[in-house]
Coordinates of C-alpha atoms and ligand atoms in Angstrom, one line a residue:
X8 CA -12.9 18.5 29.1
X9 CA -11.8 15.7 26.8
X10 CA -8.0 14.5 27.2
X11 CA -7.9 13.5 23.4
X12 CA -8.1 15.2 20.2
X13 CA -10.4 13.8 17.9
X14 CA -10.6 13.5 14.2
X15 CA -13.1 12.2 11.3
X16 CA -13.1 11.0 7.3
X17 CA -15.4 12.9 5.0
X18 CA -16.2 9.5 4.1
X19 CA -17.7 8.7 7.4
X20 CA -20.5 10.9 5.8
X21 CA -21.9 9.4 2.8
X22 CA -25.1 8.6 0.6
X23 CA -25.6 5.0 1.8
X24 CA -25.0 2.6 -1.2
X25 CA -23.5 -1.0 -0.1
X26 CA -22.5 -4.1 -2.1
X27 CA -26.7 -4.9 -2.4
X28 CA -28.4 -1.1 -2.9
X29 CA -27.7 2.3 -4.5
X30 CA -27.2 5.4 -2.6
X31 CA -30.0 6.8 -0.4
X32 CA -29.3 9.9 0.2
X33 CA -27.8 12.9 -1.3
X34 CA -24.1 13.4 -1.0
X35 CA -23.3 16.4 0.7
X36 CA -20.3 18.9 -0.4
X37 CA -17.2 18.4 1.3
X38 CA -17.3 22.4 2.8
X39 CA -20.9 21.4 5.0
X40 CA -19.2 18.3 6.0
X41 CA -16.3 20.4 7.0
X42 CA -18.6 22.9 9.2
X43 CA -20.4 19.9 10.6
X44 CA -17.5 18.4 11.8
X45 CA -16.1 21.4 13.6
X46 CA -20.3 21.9 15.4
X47 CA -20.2 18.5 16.6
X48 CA -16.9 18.4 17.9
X49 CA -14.5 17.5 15.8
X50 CA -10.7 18.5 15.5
X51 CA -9.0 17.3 12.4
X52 CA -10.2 15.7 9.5
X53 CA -8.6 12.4 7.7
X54 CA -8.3 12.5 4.1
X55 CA -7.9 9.9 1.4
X56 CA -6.3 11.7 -1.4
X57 CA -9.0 12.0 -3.7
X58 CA -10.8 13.7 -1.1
X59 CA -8.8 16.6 -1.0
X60 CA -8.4 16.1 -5.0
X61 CA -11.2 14.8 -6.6
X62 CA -9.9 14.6 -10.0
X63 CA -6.4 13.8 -9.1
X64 CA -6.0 11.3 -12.1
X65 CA -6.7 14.3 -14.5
X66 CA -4.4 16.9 -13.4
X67 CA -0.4 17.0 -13.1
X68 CA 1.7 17.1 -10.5
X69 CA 1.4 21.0 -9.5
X70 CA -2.0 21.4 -10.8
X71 CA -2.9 18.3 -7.4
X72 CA -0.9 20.7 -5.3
X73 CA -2.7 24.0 -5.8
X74 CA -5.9 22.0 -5.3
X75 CA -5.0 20.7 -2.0
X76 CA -3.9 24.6 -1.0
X77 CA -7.7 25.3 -1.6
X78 CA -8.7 22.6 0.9
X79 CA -6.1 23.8 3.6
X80 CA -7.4 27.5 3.0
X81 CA -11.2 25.8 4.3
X82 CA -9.8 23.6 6.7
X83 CA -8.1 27.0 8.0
X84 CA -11.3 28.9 8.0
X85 CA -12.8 26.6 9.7
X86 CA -10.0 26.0 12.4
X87 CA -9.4 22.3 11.8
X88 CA -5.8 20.4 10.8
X89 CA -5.6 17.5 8.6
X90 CA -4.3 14.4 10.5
X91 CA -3.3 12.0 7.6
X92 CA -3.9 11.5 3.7
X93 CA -4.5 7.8 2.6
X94 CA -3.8 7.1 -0.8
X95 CA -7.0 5.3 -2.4
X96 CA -5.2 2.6 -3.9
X97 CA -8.5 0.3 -4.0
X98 CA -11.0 2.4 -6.6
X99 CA -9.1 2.7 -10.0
X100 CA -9.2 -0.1 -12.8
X101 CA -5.8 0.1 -12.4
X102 CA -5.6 -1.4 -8.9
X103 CA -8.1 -3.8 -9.3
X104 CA -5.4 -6.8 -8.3
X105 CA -3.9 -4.6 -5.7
X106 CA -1.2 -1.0 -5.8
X107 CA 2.1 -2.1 -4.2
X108 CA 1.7 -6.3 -4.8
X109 CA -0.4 -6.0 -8.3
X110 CA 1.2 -8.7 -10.2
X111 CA 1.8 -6.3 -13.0
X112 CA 4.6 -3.6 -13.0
X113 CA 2.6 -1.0 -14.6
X114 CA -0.3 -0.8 -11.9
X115 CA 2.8 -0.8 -9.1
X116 CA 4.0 2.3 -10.7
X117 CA 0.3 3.9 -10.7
X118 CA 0.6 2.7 -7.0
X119 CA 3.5 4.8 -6.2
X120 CA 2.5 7.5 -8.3
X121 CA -0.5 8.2 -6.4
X122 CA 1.1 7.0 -2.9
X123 CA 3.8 10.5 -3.9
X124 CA 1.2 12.3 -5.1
X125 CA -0.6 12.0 -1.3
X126 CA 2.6 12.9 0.5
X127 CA 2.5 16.5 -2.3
X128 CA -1.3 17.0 -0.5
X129 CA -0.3 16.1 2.9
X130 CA 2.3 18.8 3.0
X131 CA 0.1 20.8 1.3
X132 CA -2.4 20.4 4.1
X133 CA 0.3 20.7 6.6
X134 CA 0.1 17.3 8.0
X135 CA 2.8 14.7 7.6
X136 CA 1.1 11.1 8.3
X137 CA 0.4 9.0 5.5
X138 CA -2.0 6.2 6.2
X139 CA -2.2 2.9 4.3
X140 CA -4.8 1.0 4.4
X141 CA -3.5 -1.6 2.5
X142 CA -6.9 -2.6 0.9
X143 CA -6.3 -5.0 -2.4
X144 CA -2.6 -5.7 -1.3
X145 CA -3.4 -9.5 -0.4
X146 CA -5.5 -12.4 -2.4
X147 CA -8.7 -13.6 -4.1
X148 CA -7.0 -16.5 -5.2
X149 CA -4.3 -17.7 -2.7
X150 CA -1.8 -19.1 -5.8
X151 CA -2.4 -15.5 -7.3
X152 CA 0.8 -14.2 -5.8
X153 CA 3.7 -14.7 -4.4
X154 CA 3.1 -14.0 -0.2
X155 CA 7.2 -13.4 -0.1
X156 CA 7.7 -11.6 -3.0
X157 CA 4.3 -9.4 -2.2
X158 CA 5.6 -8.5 1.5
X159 CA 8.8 -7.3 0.5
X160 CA 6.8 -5.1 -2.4
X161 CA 5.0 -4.0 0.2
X162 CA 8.4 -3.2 2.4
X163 CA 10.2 -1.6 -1.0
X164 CA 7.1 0.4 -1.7
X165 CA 7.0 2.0 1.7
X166 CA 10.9 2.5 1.7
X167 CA 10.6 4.9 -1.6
X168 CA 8.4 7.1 0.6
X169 CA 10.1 7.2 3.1
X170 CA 12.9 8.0 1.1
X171 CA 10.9 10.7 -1.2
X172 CA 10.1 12.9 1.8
X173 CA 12.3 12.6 4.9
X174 CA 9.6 14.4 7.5
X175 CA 6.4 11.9 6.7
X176 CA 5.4 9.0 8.6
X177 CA 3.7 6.0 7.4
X178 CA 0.6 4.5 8.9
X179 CA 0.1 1.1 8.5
X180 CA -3.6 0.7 8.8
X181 CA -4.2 -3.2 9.5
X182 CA -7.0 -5.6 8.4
X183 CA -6.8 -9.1 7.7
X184 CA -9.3 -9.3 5.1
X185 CA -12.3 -7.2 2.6
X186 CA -12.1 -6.4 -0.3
X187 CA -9.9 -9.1 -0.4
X188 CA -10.0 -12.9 1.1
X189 CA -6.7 -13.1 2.8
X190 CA -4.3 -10.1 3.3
X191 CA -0.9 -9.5 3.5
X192 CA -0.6 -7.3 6.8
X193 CA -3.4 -8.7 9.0
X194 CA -2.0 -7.5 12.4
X195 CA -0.7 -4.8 14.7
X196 CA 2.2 -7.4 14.5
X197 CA 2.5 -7.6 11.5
X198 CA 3.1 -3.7 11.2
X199 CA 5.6 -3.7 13.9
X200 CA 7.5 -6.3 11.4
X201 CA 6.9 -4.7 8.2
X202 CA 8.4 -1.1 10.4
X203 CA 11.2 -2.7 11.2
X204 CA 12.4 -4.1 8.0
X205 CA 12.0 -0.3 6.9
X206 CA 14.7 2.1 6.4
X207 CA 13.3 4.2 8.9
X208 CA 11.4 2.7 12.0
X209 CA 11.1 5.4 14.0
X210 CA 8.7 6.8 11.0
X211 CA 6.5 3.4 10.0
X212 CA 3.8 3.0 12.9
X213 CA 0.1 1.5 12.9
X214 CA -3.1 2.5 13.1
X215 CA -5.5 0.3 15.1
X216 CA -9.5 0.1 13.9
X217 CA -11.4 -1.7 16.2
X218 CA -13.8 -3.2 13.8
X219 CA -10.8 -4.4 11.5
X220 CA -9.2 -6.0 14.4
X221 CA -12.2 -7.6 15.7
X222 CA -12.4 -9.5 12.1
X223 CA -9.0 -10.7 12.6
X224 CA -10.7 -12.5 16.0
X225 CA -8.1 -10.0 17.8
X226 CA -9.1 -8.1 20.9
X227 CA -9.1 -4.1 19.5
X228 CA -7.4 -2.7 23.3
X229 CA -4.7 -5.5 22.9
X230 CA -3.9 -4.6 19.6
X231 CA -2.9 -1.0 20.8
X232 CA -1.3 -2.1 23.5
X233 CA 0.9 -4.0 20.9
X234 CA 1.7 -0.8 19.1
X235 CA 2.0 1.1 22.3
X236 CA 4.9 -1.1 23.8
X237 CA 7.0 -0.4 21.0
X238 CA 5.7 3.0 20.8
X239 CA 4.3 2.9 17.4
X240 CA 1.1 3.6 17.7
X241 CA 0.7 6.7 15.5
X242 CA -3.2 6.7 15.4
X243 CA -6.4 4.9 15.8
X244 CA -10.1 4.2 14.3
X245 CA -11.9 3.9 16.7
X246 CA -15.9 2.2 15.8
X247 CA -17.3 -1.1 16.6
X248 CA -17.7 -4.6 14.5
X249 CA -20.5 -7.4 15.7
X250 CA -18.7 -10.4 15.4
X251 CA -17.0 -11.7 12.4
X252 CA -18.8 -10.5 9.4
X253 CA -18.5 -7.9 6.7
X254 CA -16.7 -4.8 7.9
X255 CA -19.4 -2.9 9.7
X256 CA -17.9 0.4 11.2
X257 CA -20.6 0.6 14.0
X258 CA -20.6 3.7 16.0
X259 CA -17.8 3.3 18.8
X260 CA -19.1 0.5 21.7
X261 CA -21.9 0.3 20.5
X262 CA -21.8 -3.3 20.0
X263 CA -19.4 -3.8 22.8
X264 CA -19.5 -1.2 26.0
X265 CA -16.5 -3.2 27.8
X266 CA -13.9 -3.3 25.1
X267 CA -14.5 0.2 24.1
X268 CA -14.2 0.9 27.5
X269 CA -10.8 -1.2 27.3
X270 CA -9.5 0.9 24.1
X271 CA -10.0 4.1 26.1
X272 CA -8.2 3.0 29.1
X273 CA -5.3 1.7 27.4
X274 CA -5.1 4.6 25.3
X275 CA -5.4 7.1 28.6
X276 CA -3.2 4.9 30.5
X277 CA -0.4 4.7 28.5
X278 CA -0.9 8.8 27.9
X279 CA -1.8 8.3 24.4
X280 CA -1.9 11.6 22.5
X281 CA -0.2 13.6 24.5
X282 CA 2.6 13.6 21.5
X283 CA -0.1 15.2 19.2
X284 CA -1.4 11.9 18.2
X285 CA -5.1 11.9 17.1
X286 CA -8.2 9.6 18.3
X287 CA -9.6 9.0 15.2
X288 CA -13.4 7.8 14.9
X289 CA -14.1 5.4 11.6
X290 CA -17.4 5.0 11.3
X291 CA -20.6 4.7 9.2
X292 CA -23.8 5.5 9.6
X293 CA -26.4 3.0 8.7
X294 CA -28.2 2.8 5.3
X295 CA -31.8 3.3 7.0
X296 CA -30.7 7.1 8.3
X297 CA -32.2 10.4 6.7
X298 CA -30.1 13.2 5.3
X299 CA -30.7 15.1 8.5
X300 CA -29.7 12.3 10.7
X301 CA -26.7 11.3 8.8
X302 CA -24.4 12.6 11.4
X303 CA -26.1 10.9 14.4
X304 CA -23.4 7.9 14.4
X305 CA -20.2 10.5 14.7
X306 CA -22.0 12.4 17.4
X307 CA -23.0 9.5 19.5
X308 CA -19.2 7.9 18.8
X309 CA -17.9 11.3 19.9
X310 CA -20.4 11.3 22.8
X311 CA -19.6 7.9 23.8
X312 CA -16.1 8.0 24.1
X313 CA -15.7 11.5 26.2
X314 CA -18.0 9.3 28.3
X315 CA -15.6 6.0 28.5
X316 CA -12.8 8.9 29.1
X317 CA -15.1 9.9 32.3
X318 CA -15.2 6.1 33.3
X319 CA -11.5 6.0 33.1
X320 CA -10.9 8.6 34.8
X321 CA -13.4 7.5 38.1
X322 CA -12.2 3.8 37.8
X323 CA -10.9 2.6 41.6
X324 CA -7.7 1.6 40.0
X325 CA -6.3 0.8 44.3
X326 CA -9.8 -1.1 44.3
X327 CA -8.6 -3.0 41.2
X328 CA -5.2 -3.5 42.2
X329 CA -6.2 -5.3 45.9
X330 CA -8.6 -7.6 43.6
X331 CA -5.2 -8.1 41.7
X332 CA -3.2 -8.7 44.8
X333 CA -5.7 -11.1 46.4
X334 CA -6.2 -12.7 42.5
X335 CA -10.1 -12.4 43.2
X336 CA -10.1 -11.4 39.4
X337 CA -13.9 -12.5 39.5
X338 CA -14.2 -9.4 42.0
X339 CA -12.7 -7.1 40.1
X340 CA -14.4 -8.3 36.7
X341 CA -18.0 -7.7 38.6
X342 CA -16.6 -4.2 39.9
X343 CA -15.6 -3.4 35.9
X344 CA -19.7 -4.3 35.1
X345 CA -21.0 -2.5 37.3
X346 CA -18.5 0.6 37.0
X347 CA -19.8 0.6 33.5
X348 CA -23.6 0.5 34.3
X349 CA -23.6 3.0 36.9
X350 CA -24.7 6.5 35.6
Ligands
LIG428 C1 -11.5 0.8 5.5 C2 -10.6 1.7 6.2 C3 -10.5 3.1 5.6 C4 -9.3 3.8 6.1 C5 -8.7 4.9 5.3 O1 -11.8 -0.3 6.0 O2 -10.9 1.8 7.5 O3 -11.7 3.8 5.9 O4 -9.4 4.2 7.4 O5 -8.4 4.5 4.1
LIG429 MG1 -10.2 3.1 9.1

């Protein structure tokens, strides 16, 4: 019996086309992704906003909200919740320079348009997180913009949702770099900052993925823990990242057994969840997988981590804490490797 409720992105599903290759496989409709989700495991599903409206650019205001009734009608049928919508702030022509810190007012107001228009589908999905994955708000060009000007942008653009609806929360979802070279809200600290210049702390929060941390050359089970000791940590994406390269979205500890290991103990030490918070699983599957095997990377991440809860749950935390007491931390880091190996 797993401790933690777990969610997935439609998008973790996809037809395999990178920056170097078209797709290779057929994309599969939203609905069988839906009923997959639920067979494998799965309790909620993350949304961008165009994934609950696919034509959202095309259609008005209540037109976007009787769209996103039909998803909550499947999501119903199949028994699942939405956890957050994200607005996709990183696809249109009109973002191309970034939503919130585009250097031109008229692409900041599409940016806010859309950013309301994903709080209208989050009600309408009966969820109230808003995620931002603040992909283009940073630099190609360092001289580009101005870094002050475009974090208080960033600050103002959160405050007007906030202030449009007074139940959602926002998600900062941090990554210090791709699609563009230097971001403006790299870090878990960085969120905690940015949330408390808000008008509303208590509903500004972050959302740690492990691969995006690992390509700030931050430990992923640290950067909760950041979150979690001001008690912001509203969810997580959990996947893996070799190294610092492009953004890889492994399946979860694949790449690295002991810091997954690490994000699951933090998160079931510090009774993560147990507020209704989601663990949320980010991944991709590789470009070489068949249609039929295109799920294999959210079932082994869902796998993997209901085994790391196990391994939580039978560490020898009074073992630990005499290696602690008798600083033999070389003991206790040899009990941690071969806690993990063991079957
Ligand atoms: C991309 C992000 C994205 C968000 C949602 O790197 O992880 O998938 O989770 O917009
Ligand atoms: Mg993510």
């Amino acid at each position: 019996m797993s401790r933690f409720k777990y969610s997935a992105g439609p998008w973790n599903v996809h037809s395999g086309a990178d920056a170097f290759g078209p797709p290779v496989r057929d994309e599969i409709a939203f609905v069988t992704k839906v009923k997959k989700f639920k067979e494998i495991g799965f309790d909620a599903i993350q949304f961008h906003d165009d994934d609950a409206v696919p034509n959202i650019n095309d259609l008005n205001e209540d037109q976007i909200i009787k769209e996103a009734q039909k998803v909550k009608t499947i999501l119903d049928d199949h028994g699942l919740v939405a956890e957050f919508v994200a607005p996709r702030l990183w696809m249109d022509p009109r973002t191309i320079d970034g939503g919130y810190t585009s250097n031109r007012a008229e692409d900041r107001e599409f940016a806010m348009w859309r950013s309301y228009r994903s709080i209208d589908i989050a009600n309408a999905l009966g969820c109230n997180n808003i995620v931002l994955w603040l992909a283009r708000e940073g630099t190609y060009v360092y001289e580009s913009k101005d870094p002050v000007i475009s974090t208080k942008r960033i600050i103002e653009a959160m405050n007007k949702m906030l202030e449009y609806d007074k139940n959602i929360r926002v998600l900062i979802e941090t990554k210090p770099n791709e699609p563009v070279d230097i971001s403006f809200c790299p870090t878990m600290g960085h969120t905690m900052a940015l949330s408390s210049a808000s008008v509303d702390p208590d509903r500004v929060g972050g959302l740690l993925e492990t691969a995006h941390a690992v390509l700030a050359g931050l430990d992923p089970a640290n950067e909760i823990a950041f979150a979690l000791a001001f008690d912001k940590l509203f969810s997580v994406h959990l996947n893996d990242q070799n190294g610092m390269k492009y953004d890889q979205d492994k399946a979860f500890a694949v790449d690295n057994l002991r810091r997954g290991f690490n994000q699951v103990k933090v998160l079931m030490d510090n009774n993560y969840g147990s507020r209704g918070e989601f663990v949320g699983l980010d991944v991709k599957a590789i470009r070489t997988q068949n249609i039929e095997n295109s799920y294999r990377h959210l079932e082994n991440s869902l796998k993997i981590a209901k085994l790391l809860e196990g391994k939580v749950e039978r560490f020898d935390n009074k073992f630990a804490q005499q290696c602690i007491d008798a600083r033999d931390y070389e003991a206790l880091e040899m009990y941690v490797v071969e806690h993990l190996m063991q079957g």
